[in-house]
Amino acid sequence: MSFPKDFLWGGAVAANQLEGAYLEDGKGLSVPDMLLGGDVNTPRTFLPKTDPTAFYPSHEAVDFYHRYKEDIALFAEMGWTVFRFSINWGRIFPNGDDEQPNEAGLQFYENVIDECLKHGMEPLITLCHYEMPWNLVVKYNGFADRRVIDFFVKYCKTCFERYNGKVKYWLTFNEINIAMMGEGGIGNLYGLGVMDPSDVNADHRIPLSELKSDIQVTMEALHNEFVASAKVVKLGHEINPDFMIGNMIAHGTVYPLTCHPKDILAAQYQANMLNNLCGDVQVRGEYPSFAYRFFKEKGVDYSFITEEDKQIIKEGTVDMYTFSYYASNCVTATQDVEETAGNMVRGAKNPYVSASDWGWQIDPEGLRYTLNLLHERYPHTPLMVVENGLGAFDKVEEDGSIHDPYRIDYLRKHIIEMRKAVEEDGVPLIGYTTWGPIDLVSAGTGQLAKRYGFIYVDRHDDGTGDFSRSRKDSFYWYKKCIESQGMDLD
């Protein structure tokens, strides 16, 4: 047996990590345009006052904006049937609250969509992948202000109507649960556009882990995103009932470090906060009971959850649950242990799995476990893995070849576990898009040296490189995987 014949195979990217051209053709400043790079030991920093001597990775990224035809042709060569990408909100409404959209931005994405369709690829579009217009942060404090709900709905309506008949698959917010993760204001800045005024107006570099945050404001802003997402889902179905609109969760798969009851309870609590709170609101259409426990423990006044909002959320549930899976983490309430990292979440080191060069624990069986957990929790909802991949250092040999057996091994093992979940466990998995199928800017560290792609891009952390593309060994491996419907993985 193999994956279903209509299974969607492809890759996933984000505009701010890929496109470059950060102020071309009328685009406004976005949140990622304020971020400088770091590395595994040095956090990224935020600098709102543009420093002409600093290297902002997203400003040029890997120049997809000017090379999208070449890149999509390479994706098609691998046999993709889906390409997940995001629309940068600031290309369509440069300030976020503009009266009229920017036609040049709309046309660019229509060109990308048409190029996908020409090659037989379904576009899977994320409407907000950390790409909030900077003006909405400065003027409204992002989603902390309910007016931003309407700005987002207007933006989505513009996209739905413009690309109706060409795009079926949509996601509202990328990793909406990032507001529940990380240290300091990382989740607030990336996901919500919420910042303390002293940070917004800073004239110096601020490590992301040191951005100020307020739990009350964070939870109100997250709630406003829930309302915005639900309104967009409902609107999308009114525009085209055939739209498939999903959420997107950064799945923080959690294990108890030991069988001590305190560890088990701690793992359950963290999994609920990281994953299930946001998942339940968007899939089940209501806040779970443990959310109110969390609010009370943190002293959050949740009177902002109105009866009208509850009804909107109930009416705007998603059609599919999509998520990222990179690693798992362990939790303990009983020991002082060595910590490891992974996709914004820190946890106890698992002695039974290996780790990447960035400390992310490599756990393919955890993906099968996660798929089963989600199917049990949301039994009538199709699932899609929309991010999964390995960031690694790649070496270009003298003959130009790039041998990346570590990446092939990582992906092979995860696809095998996905296949088991489908064939043996009956999980309704409809697609798989690897993260960063072409090298791009890492969201976590801002590095270009942390490479995920099947396609190597000659671009480096010091800003050098000619942006040329070349195929890695994994390119040919993934092509073979797709041709065989996930059966030929050698």
mmCIF file with all atom_site columns, C-alpha atoms in Angstrom, residues 7 17 54 63 90 96 124 133 166 182 204 211 213 215 221 224 232 235 293 299 307 334 349 370 400 403 407 418:
data_model
loop_
_atom_site.group_PDB
_atom_site.id
_atom_site.type_symbol
_atom_site.label_atom_id
_atom_site.label_alt_id
_atom_site.label_comp_id
_atom_site.label_asym_id
_atom_site.label_entity_id
_atom_site.label_seq_id
_atom_site.pdbx_PDB_ins_code
_atom_site.Cartn_x
_atom_site.Cartn_y
_atom_site.Cartn_z
_atom_site.occupancy
_atom_site.B_iso_or_equiv
_atom_site.pdbx_formal_charge
_atom_site.auth_seq_id
_atom_site.auth_comp_id
_atom_site.auth_asym_id
_atom_site.auth_atom_id
_atom_site.pdbx_PDB_model_num
ATOM 1  C CA . PHE A 1 7   ? -2.321  12.812 -1.821 1.00 0.00 ? 7   PHE A CA 1
ATOM 2  C CA . GLN A 1 17  ? 11.903  34.319 4.301  1.00 0.00 ? 17  GLN A CA 1
ATOM 3  C CA . ALA A 1 54  ? 23.287  46.208 9.265  1.00 0.00 ? 54  ALA A CA 1
ATOM 4  C CA . ASP A 1 63  ? 15.181  36.747 -4.348 1.00 0.00 ? 63  ASP A CA 1
ATOM 5  C CA . GLY A 1 90  ? 2.142   44.472 3.160  1.00 0.00 ? 90  GLY A CA 1
ATOM 6  C CA . GLY A 1 96  ? -2.542  47.501 6.559  1.00 0.00 ? 96  GLY A CA 1
ATOM 7  C CA . LEU A 1 124 ? -1.893  26.421 -0.753 1.00 0.00 ? 124 LEU A CA 1
ATOM 8  C CA . PRO A 1 133 ? 2.393   45.517 8.070  1.00 0.00 ? 133 PRO A CA 1
ATOM 9  C CA . LYS A 1 166 ? -7.606  29.584 -9.081 1.00 0.00 ? 166 LYS A CA 1
ATOM 10 C CA . GLY A 1 182 ? 8.810   31.323 23.479 1.00 0.00 ? 182 GLY A CA 1
ATOM 11 C CA . HIS A 1 204 ? 19.068  50.136 19.583 1.00 0.00 ? 204 HIS A CA 1
ATOM 12 C CA . LEU A 1 211 ? 11.110  42.109 24.131 1.00 0.00 ? 211 LEU A CA 1
ATOM 13 C CA . SER A 1 213 ? 5.204   41.384 26.935 1.00 0.00 ? 213 SER A CA 1
ATOM 14 C CA . ILE A 1 215 ? -0.063  38.351 29.396 1.00 0.00 ? 215 ILE A CA 1
ATOM 15 C CA . ALA A 1 221 ? -4.732  39.885 20.939 1.00 0.00 ? 221 ALA A CA 1
ATOM 16 C CA . ASN A 1 224 ? -8.880  38.853 18.337 1.00 0.00 ? 224 ASN A CA 1
ATOM 17 C CA . VAL A 1 232 ? -12.413 34.935 7.326  1.00 0.00 ? 232 VAL A CA 1
ATOM 18 C CA . LEU A 1 235 ? -16.505 34.850 4.479  1.00 0.00 ? 235 LEU A CA 1
ATOM 19 C CA . ARG A 1 293 ? -8.064  27.553 34.255 1.00 0.00 ? 293 ARG A CA 1
ATOM 20 C CA . GLY A 1 299 ? -4.669  36.602 36.478 1.00 0.00 ? 299 GLY A CA 1
ATOM 21 C CA . GLU A 1 307 ? -21.101 36.152 23.659 1.00 0.00 ? 307 GLU A CA 1
ATOM 22 C CA . THR A 1 334 ? 10.553  16.666 39.255 1.00 0.00 ? 334 THR A CA 1
ATOM 23 C CA . LYS A 1 349 ? 16.584  16.391 26.706 1.00 0.00 ? 349 LYS A CA 1
ATOM 24 C CA . THR A 1 370 ? 1.116   13.266 16.791 1.00 0.00 ? 370 THR A CA 1
ATOM 25 C CA . GLY A 1 400 ? 29.416  21.724 -7.451 1.00 0.00 ? 400 GLY A CA 1
ATOM 26 C CA . HIS A 1 403 ? 25.586  15.575 -0.725 1.00 0.00 ? 403 HIS A CA 1
ATOM 27 C CA . ARG A 1 407 ? 18.415  15.407 5.177  1.00 0.00 ? 407 ARG A CA 1
ATOM 28 C CA . MET A 1 418 ? 3.344   9.137  8.111  1.00 0.00 ? 418 MET A CA 1
#
